[in-house]
Amino acid sequence: MAIEDEISSILDRVARHQHTEADIIYLHQLLKNVGNERDMVQLAKNIVNIGQVHGGEVHLGDRIDQGADTETIKAVIRELWSELVRSIGIEKSPQENSQIFLLSNLSSQTIDQNVVATSNSETQLLPSPSKPVIATFEFEVVTVDAKGRENKHYRKPADYFIENLDGGVVLEMVSIPEGKFQMGASKDEEASQEDERPQHIVNIKSFFMGKYPITQEQWKIVANFPKINRDLNLEPSYFKGDNLPVERVSWHDAQEFCERLSQKKGRKYRLPSEAEWEYTCRARTSTPFHFGTTITTNLANYCGQNDNINNIYRQQTTEVSSFPANAFGLYDMHGLIWEWCADYEHDDYLGAPSDGSAWLNDGNEEYRILRGGSWDSSSNLCRSASRFSGNPSVPKKEFGFRVVCS
């Protein structure tokens, strides 16, 4: 769905009092781009106010709130739409694009007590990609000492955009800056393995990555999108919960998810390369974990029962973003679920790409890489450099994924 149609659908839900918090977040971001830091914009004699999130409201001016004729309502909606799309660089007016607002077709019968925006767009097999609306969020970062005790706690901002999926369900994509890093582990790193060597410098281009692994709620929405190559189970997970990560998905299932999402939204979604995954996990750190040299079950969901720290073993997945983010604003990079990457299995890093691309030659294409460890993994398997591989056709209750896009 193009962004113009996305705005149209959201305004329609607002008018019918069926909007969600995600709709308000999205409109709020657009309004911030109009050119001021306030939550409102003056449109002729009407003030349009898009409230803050968490139960925010949308008011289309005093005259609209008190009841107005159809032509007045259409005029306000037309102006609001123009302001929003102008803020993201779309210059077409509603009359210039039949896929946006067919305002001339609005009648009093189509208006539900307030105002309705309608779209006449048809389903497109290959929608044009739209410019994402970039906003900023803040998050907390925690670091710990060698004994796992918190020694630093601070807040950071990061850029991101929201991809509206359907029914108020969204996908939050965090902006990952370009950079270079040393991939792999030194021989001095405790519990490191030979397949994590030789260490080598990799240059990474900027991209967007999911704030957390794909959830069961997100999976179900996209699994209902039109089939590309294979069927998808709407509820594959062993542990049930909308905000739990989806698991028991194979690499091929994850690929199908990315292809359906890409076709529906017109943006190329994919699995990360192994290099991209490690770069984002480390977030410019060189310690075994992004929070330091030691992992605890206060910082991640893994099997901590055998560690020499007062840890626990939850024996199941937990809701995404239950633990502190890393310095890039990504959650659950250590533990929770193993995350599929695009790469073939390789015995070590000899000959590995230095540009951050997926390594799809000279390896075992019958197995694909997984990263991060899981709720059932020991601490050493949750290290930033730790590598694992699996049969791409086999789903397990420890296997999930997150998506990236350029």
Coordinates of C-alpha atoms in Angstrom, one line a residue:
M1 CA 0.0 0.0 0.0
A2 CA 1.4 3.4 -1.0
I3 CA 1.8 6.0 1.8
E4 CA -1.0 8.1 0.3
D5 CA -3.4 5.2 0.6
E6 CA -2.1 4.5 4.1
I7 CA -3.0 8.0 5.2
S8 CA -6.4 7.7 3.5
S9 CA -7.2 4.4 5.4
I10 CA -6.1 5.9 8.8
L11 CA -8.2 9.0 8.3
D12 CA -11.1 6.8 7.4
R13 CA -10.7 4.9 10.7
V14 CA -10.4 8.2 12.6
A15 CA -13.6 9.4 11.2
R16 CA -15.4 6.2 12.1
H17 CA -13.9 6.2 15.6
Q18 CA -12.1 2.9 14.8
H19 CA -8.5 4.2 14.9
T20 CA -5.9 2.6 17.0
E21 CA -2.9 3.9 19.0
A22 CA -0.7 2.9 16.1
D23 CA -2.7 5.1 13.8
I24 CA -2.2 8.1 16.1
I25 CA 1.5 7.4 16.3
Y26 CA 1.8 7.4 12.6
L27 CA -0.3 10.6 12.1
H28 CA 1.6 12.3 14.9
Q29 CA 4.9 11.6 13.1
L30 CA 3.6 13.0 9.9
L31 CA 2.4 16.1 11.6
K32 CA 5.8 16.7 13.2
N33 CA 7.2 16.8 9.7
V34 CA 4.9 19.6 8.6
G35 CA 7.3 22.1 10.0
N36 CA 6.6 22.7 13.7
E37 CA 7.1 20.9 16.9
R38 CA 3.4 21.3 18.0
D39 CA 0.7 18.7 17.8
M40 CA -1.6 20.8 15.6
V41 CA -1.8 22.6 12.3
Q42 CA -4.0 25.5 11.2
L43 CA -6.1 24.7 8.2
A44 CA -8.1 27.7 7.2
K45 CA -10.6 28.4 10.1
N46 CA -10.1 24.9 11.5
I47 CA -7.3 23.7 13.8
V48 CA -6.4 20.1 13.3
N49 CA -4.9 18.5 16.5
I50 CA -3.4 15.1 16.5
G51 CA -2.9 14.2 20.2
Q52 CA 0.0 12.4 21.7
V53 CA 0.1 8.7 21.8
H54 CA -1.4 6.5 24.5
G55 CA -5.1 7.2 23.9
G56 CA -4.6 10.4 21.9
E57 CA -7.4 11.9 19.9
V58 CA -7.8 13.6 16.5
H59 CA -9.9 16.7 16.4
L60 CA -10.8 18.3 13.1
G61 CA -11.6 21.8 14.3
D62 CA -14.5 23.3 16.3
R63 CA -16.8 23.6 13.4
I64 CA -16.3 19.9 12.5
D65 CA -16.7 18.7 16.1
Q66 CA -20.0 20.6 16.4
G67 CA -21.3 19.2 13.1
A68 CA -20.8 20.5 9.6
D69 CA -22.1 20.1 6.1
T70 CA -20.4 17.7 3.7
E71 CA -18.5 20.3 1.7
T72 CA -16.9 21.8 4.9
I73 CA -15.9 18.3 6.0
K74 CA -14.4 17.5 2.6
A75 CA -12.5 20.8 2.5
V76 CA -10.8 20.1 5.9
I77 CA -9.9 16.5 5.0
R78 CA -8.5 17.7 1.7
E79 CA -6.3 20.3 3.4
L80 CA -5.2 17.9 6.1
W81 CA -4.3 15.2 3.5
S82 CA -2.3 17.9 1.5
E83 CA -0.4 19.0 4.5
L84 CA 0.5 15.5 5.6
V85 CA 1.7 14.3 2.2
R86 CA 3.5 17.5 1.5
S87 CA 5.5 17.0 4.7
I88 CA 6.9 13.7 3.3
G89 CA 7.6 15.0 -0.2
I90 CA 4.6 13.9 -2.2
E91 CA 3.4 16.8 -4.3
K92 CA 0.3 15.4 -6.0
S93 CA -3.0 16.8 -5.0
P94 CA -6.0 14.5 -4.3
Q95 CA -7.5 15.2 -7.7
E96 CA -4.3 14.2 -9.4
N97 CA -4.2 10.7 -8.2
S98 CA -7.2 8.4 -8.5
Q99 CA -5.7 6.1 -5.9
I100 CA -5.8 8.7 -3.1
F101 CA -9.0 10.5 -2.1
L102 CA -12.0 10.5 -4.4
L103 CA -13.4 13.4 -2.4
S104 CA -15.8 14.3 -5.2
N105 CA -17.6 11.0 -4.5
L106 CA -18.2 11.7 -0.9
S107 CA -21.8 12.2 0.2
S108 CA -23.5 12.8 3.4
Q109 CA -24.4 9.1 3.5
T110 CA -20.8 8.1 3.6
I111 CA -19.9 10.4 6.5
D112 CA -20.2 8.8 10.0
Q113 CA -21.2 11.8 12.1
N114 CA -17.8 13.4 11.7
V115 CA -15.6 13.0 8.6
V116 CA -14.6 10.2 6.4
A117 CA -11.7 9.9 3.9
T118 CA -12.2 7.2 1.3
S119 CA -9.7 5.5 -1.1
N120 CA -10.5 3.9 -4.4
S121 CA -7.2 2.1 -4.7
E122 CA -7.2 -1.5 -5.9
T123 CA -4.8 -4.1 -4.7
Q124 CA -1.5 -3.8 -6.5
L125 CA 0.8 -6.7 -7.1
L126 CA 3.8 -4.5 -7.1
P127 CA 3.1 -1.2 -5.2
S128 CA 5.5 1.7 -5.6
P129 CA 7.7 2.0 -2.6
S130 CA 6.9 5.0 -0.4
K131 CA 9.3 7.2 1.5
P132 CA 9.2 6.2 5.1
V133 CA 8.3 8.8 7.7
I134 CA 11.4 8.9 10.0
A135 CA 10.8 9.7 13.7
T136 CA 12.9 9.4 16.9
F137 CA 12.4 7.3 20.0
E138 CA 14.3 7.2 23.2
F139 CA 15.4 4.1 25.1
E140 CA 17.5 3.0 28.1
V141 CA 20.9 1.4 27.8
V142 CA 22.5 -0.6 30.6
T143 CA 26.0 -1.8 31.0
V144 CA 27.4 -4.2 33.7
D145 CA 30.7 -5.1 35.4
A146 CA 32.4 -8.5 35.3
K147 CA 30.1 -9.7 38.1
G148 CA 26.9 -8.7 36.2
R149 CA 26.2 -5.7 38.4
E150 CA 24.9 -2.6 36.7
N151 CA 27.6 0.1 36.4
K152 CA 26.0 2.5 33.9
H153 CA 22.5 3.5 32.9
Y154 CA 21.7 6.1 30.3
R155 CA 19.1 7.1 27.7
K156 CA 19.8 7.4 24.0
P157 CA 17.7 8.4 20.9
A158 CA 17.5 6.5 17.6
D159 CA 15.7 7.1 14.4
Y160 CA 13.0 4.6 13.2
F161 CA 9.9 4.3 11.0
I162 CA 6.7 2.5 11.5
E163 CA 5.4 0.1 8.9
N164 CA 1.6 -0.3 9.3
L165 CA 0.7 -3.9 8.7
D166 CA -3.0 -4.2 9.2
G167 CA -5.6 -3.7 11.9
G168 CA -3.4 -1.4 14.0
V169 CA -0.5 -3.9 14.1
V170 CA 2.8 -2.2 13.2
L171 CA 6.4 -3.1 12.5
E172 CA 9.0 -0.8 14.0
M173 CA 12.2 -0.5 11.9
V174 CA 15.2 1.1 13.5
S175 CA 17.8 3.0 11.5
I176 CA 21.2 1.4 11.7
P177 CA 24.1 3.7 10.9
E178 CA 26.9 2.7 8.5
G179 CA 30.2 1.8 10.0
K180 CA 32.9 -0.8 10.2
F181 CA 33.6 -3.4 12.9
Q182 CA 35.8 -6.4 13.8
M183 CA 33.7 -9.5 13.3
G184 CA 34.3 -12.6 15.2
A185 CA 36.0 -13.4 18.5
S186 CA 39.6 -13.5 19.6
K187 CA 41.2 -16.6 21.1
D188 CA 41.2 -14.8 24.4
E189 CA 37.4 -14.6 24.6
E190 CA 36.1 -17.1 27.0
A191 CA 34.1 -19.9 25.4
S192 CA 34.9 -18.7 21.9
Q193 CA 35.1 -21.2 19.0
E194 CA 37.3 -21.7 16.0
D195 CA 34.4 -21.1 13.6
E196 CA 34.3 -17.5 15.0
R197 CA 37.8 -16.8 13.5
P198 CA 39.8 -15.3 11.9
Q199 CA 38.6 -11.9 13.2
H200 CA 38.2 -9.6 10.2
I201 CA 37.1 -6.0 9.5
V202 CA 33.7 -5.6 7.8
N203 CA 32.2 -2.5 6.3
I204 CA 28.5 -2.1 6.8
K205 CA 26.2 0.2 4.8
S206 CA 23.3 1.8 6.6
F207 CA 20.0 -0.1 6.7
F208 CA 16.9 -0.6 8.9
M209 CA 16.4 -3.5 11.3
G210 CA 13.4 -4.7 13.3
K211 CA 13.4 -3.3 16.8
Y212 CA 12.7 -6.8 18.1
P213 CA 12.1 -10.3 16.6
I214 CA 8.9 -10.8 14.6
T215 CA 6.0 -11.3 17.0
Q216 CA 3.2 -13.8 16.7
E217 CA 0.8 -10.9 16.1
Q218 CA 2.9 -9.5 13.3
W219 CA 3.4 -13.0 11.8
K220 CA -0.3 -13.7 11.7
I221 CA -1.1 -10.5 9.8
V222 CA 1.6 -11.1 7.2
A223 CA 0.8 -14.8 6.9
N224 CA -2.6 -13.7 5.7
F225 CA -1.1 -11.7 2.9
P226 CA -1.2 -13.3 -0.6
K227 CA 0.9 -16.4 -1.0
I228 CA 4.1 -16.1 -3.0
N229 CA 5.8 -19.5 -3.0
R230 CA 4.6 -21.5 0.0
D231 CA 1.8 -21.8 2.5
L232 CA 2.3 -20.4 6.0
N233 CA 0.8 -21.7 9.3
L234 CA -1.0 -18.7 10.9
E235 CA -0.2 -19.9 14.4
P236 CA 3.0 -22.0 14.4
S237 CA 4.4 -21.1 17.8
Y238 CA 4.8 -23.6 20.7
F239 CA 4.5 -20.8 23.3
K240 CA 1.3 -18.7 22.6
G241 CA 1.0 -14.9 22.9
D242 CA 0.6 -12.0 20.6
N243 CA 3.6 -10.2 21.9
L244 CA 5.8 -13.3 22.2
P245 CA 8.3 -13.9 19.3
V246 CA 7.0 -16.2 16.6
E247 CA 8.9 -19.5 16.7
R248 CA 8.7 -22.9 15.1
V249 CA 9.3 -21.2 11.8
S250 CA 11.8 -22.6 9.3
W251 CA 14.2 -20.5 7.2
H252 CA 12.0 -21.0 4.2
D253 CA 9.0 -19.8 6.2
A254 CA 10.9 -16.7 7.2
Q255 CA 11.8 -16.1 3.6
E256 CA 8.2 -16.4 2.5
F257 CA 7.2 -13.9 5.3
C258 CA 9.8 -11.4 3.9
E259 CA 8.5 -11.8 0.3
R260 CA 4.9 -11.4 1.2
L261 CA 5.7 -8.3 3.3
S262 CA 7.8 -6.8 0.5
Q263 CA 5.1 -7.3 -2.1
K264 CA 2.4 -5.9 0.1
K265 CA 4.4 -2.8 1.2
G266 CA 6.6 -2.1 -1.8
R267 CA 9.7 -2.1 0.3
K268 CA 12.3 -4.8 0.1
Y269 CA 12.3 -6.8 3.4
R270 CA 14.7 -9.6 3.9
L271 CA 16.7 -11.6 6.5
P272 CA 19.9 -9.9 7.7
S273 CA 23.3 -11.2 6.6
E274 CA 25.3 -12.7 9.4
A275 CA 27.7 -9.7 9.3
E276 CA 24.8 -7.3 9.6
W277 CA 23.4 -9.3 12.5
E278 CA 26.6 -9.2 14.5
Y279 CA 27.2 -5.5 13.7
T280 CA 23.8 -4.6 15.1
C281 CA 24.1 -6.9 18.1
R282 CA 27.4 -5.4 19.1
A283 CA 26.3 -1.8 18.5
R284 CA 29.9 -0.6 18.5
T285 CA 31.0 -2.7 21.4
S286 CA 33.7 -5.4 21.4
T287 CA 32.8 -7.3 24.6
P288 CA 31.1 -10.7 24.4
F289 CA 27.7 -9.1 25.1
H290 CA 26.6 -5.6 24.2
F291 CA 26.1 -4.8 27.9
G292 CA 29.6 -6.1 28.9
T293 CA 31.6 -9.2 29.6
T294 CA 28.9 -10.9 31.6
I295 CA 25.3 -11.9 30.9
T296 CA 22.6 -12.3 33.5
T297 CA 18.9 -13.2 33.4
N298 CA 18.1 -9.7 34.4
L299 CA 19.4 -8.6 31.0
A300 CA 18.3 -11.4 28.7
N301 CA 16.2 -14.6 28.5
Y302 CA 18.4 -17.7 28.4
C303 CA 19.2 -20.8 30.4
G304 CA 21.1 -19.3 33.3
Q305 CA 20.7 -22.0 35.9
N306 CA 24.3 -23.2 35.6
D307 CA 26.0 -19.8 35.8
N308 CA 27.8 -18.7 39.0
I309 CA 25.4 -15.8 39.4
N310 CA 21.9 -15.6 40.9
N311 CA 20.2 -16.5 37.6
I312 CA 17.0 -18.2 36.7
Y313 CA 15.8 -20.4 33.8
R314 CA 12.4 -19.3 32.5
Q315 CA 12.0 -22.4 30.3
Q316 CA 10.0 -20.4 27.7
T317 CA 10.0 -17.3 25.6
T318 CA 9.2 -13.9 27.1
E319 CA 7.5 -10.9 25.5
V320 CA 9.7 -8.9 23.1
S321 CA 11.5 -5.8 24.5
S322 CA 11.2 -7.1 28.1
F323 CA 14.9 -6.4 28.6
P324 CA 17.1 -3.3 28.0
A325 CA 18.0 -2.4 24.4
N326 CA 21.5 -2.1 23.0
A327 CA 23.1 1.2 22.0
F328 CA 21.4 1.0 18.5
G329 CA 18.0 0.7 20.1
L330 CA 17.5 -3.0 19.4
Y331 CA 16.0 -5.4 21.8
D332 CA 16.5 -9.1 22.5
M333 CA 19.7 -9.6 20.6
H334 CA 21.0 -12.0 23.2
G335 CA 18.8 -15.0 24.1
L336 CA 15.0 -15.3 23.6
I337 CA 15.1 -17.0 20.2
W338 CA 17.8 -18.0 17.7
E339 CA 17.4 -15.7 14.7
W340 CA 17.7 -16.8 11.1
C341 CA 20.2 -15.1 8.8
A342 CA 20.5 -15.3 5.0
D343 CA 24.0 -17.0 4.9
Y344 CA 25.1 -20.5 4.1
E345 CA 26.9 -22.4 6.8
H346 CA 30.7 -22.0 6.8
D347 CA 33.3 -23.7 9.0
D348 CA 35.1 -20.4 9.7
Y349 CA 35.6 -16.9 8.3
L350 CA 38.3 -17.6 5.7
G351 CA 37.1 -15.9 2.5
A352 CA 34.2 -14.2 4.2
P353 CA 32.8 -11.0 2.5
S354 CA 34.1 -7.7 3.9
D355 CA 31.2 -5.6 2.6
G356 CA 28.5 -7.0 5.0
S357 CA 26.7 -9.0 2.3
A358 CA 25.3 -12.4 2.9
W359 CA 27.9 -15.2 2.3
L360 CA 26.1 -17.4 -0.3
N361 CA 29.0 -19.3 -1.9
D362 CA 31.7 -21.8 -1.0
G363 CA 29.7 -23.1 1.9
N364 CA 27.1 -25.6 2.8
E365 CA 23.8 -24.4 1.3
E366 CA 21.9 -27.2 3.0
Y367 CA 22.3 -25.3 6.3
R368 CA 21.7 -21.7 7.2
I369 CA 23.1 -19.5 9.9
L370 CA 21.3 -18.6 13.2
R371 CA 22.5 -16.1 15.7
G372 CA 21.8 -14.8 19.2
G373 CA 21.0 -17.9 21.3
S374 CA 17.6 -18.6 22.8
W375 CA 15.6 -19.1 26.0
D376 CA 17.0 -22.6 26.1
S377 CA 20.7 -21.7 25.4
S378 CA 23.6 -21.5 27.8
S379 CA 25.3 -18.1 28.2
N380 CA 28.3 -18.9 25.9
L381 CA 25.9 -19.5 23.0
C382 CA 24.3 -16.0 23.5
R383 CA 27.6 -14.1 22.9
S384 CA 27.7 -11.6 20.0
A385 CA 30.2 -13.7 18.1
S386 CA 28.5 -17.1 18.7
R387 CA 27.4 -19.0 15.5
F388 CA 24.9 -21.8 15.0
S389 CA 23.4 -23.4 11.9
G390 CA 20.2 -25.3 11.1
N391 CA 18.4 -27.1 8.4
P392 CA 16.4 -24.4 6.5
S393 CA 13.4 -26.7 6.3
V394 CA 13.2 -27.6 10.0
P395 CA 11.2 -25.3 12.4
K396 CA 12.0 -25.5 16.1
K397 CA 10.6 -23.7 19.2
E398 CA 13.9 -22.0 19.6
F399 CA 14.0 -20.6 16.1
G400 CA 12.6 -17.2 15.0
F401 CA 13.8 -14.2 13.1
R402 CA 13.7 -10.4 12.6
V403 CA 13.7 -8.5 9.3
V404 CA 15.8 -5.8 7.7
C405 CA 15.4 -3.4 4.8
S406 CA 17.6 -1.0 3.0

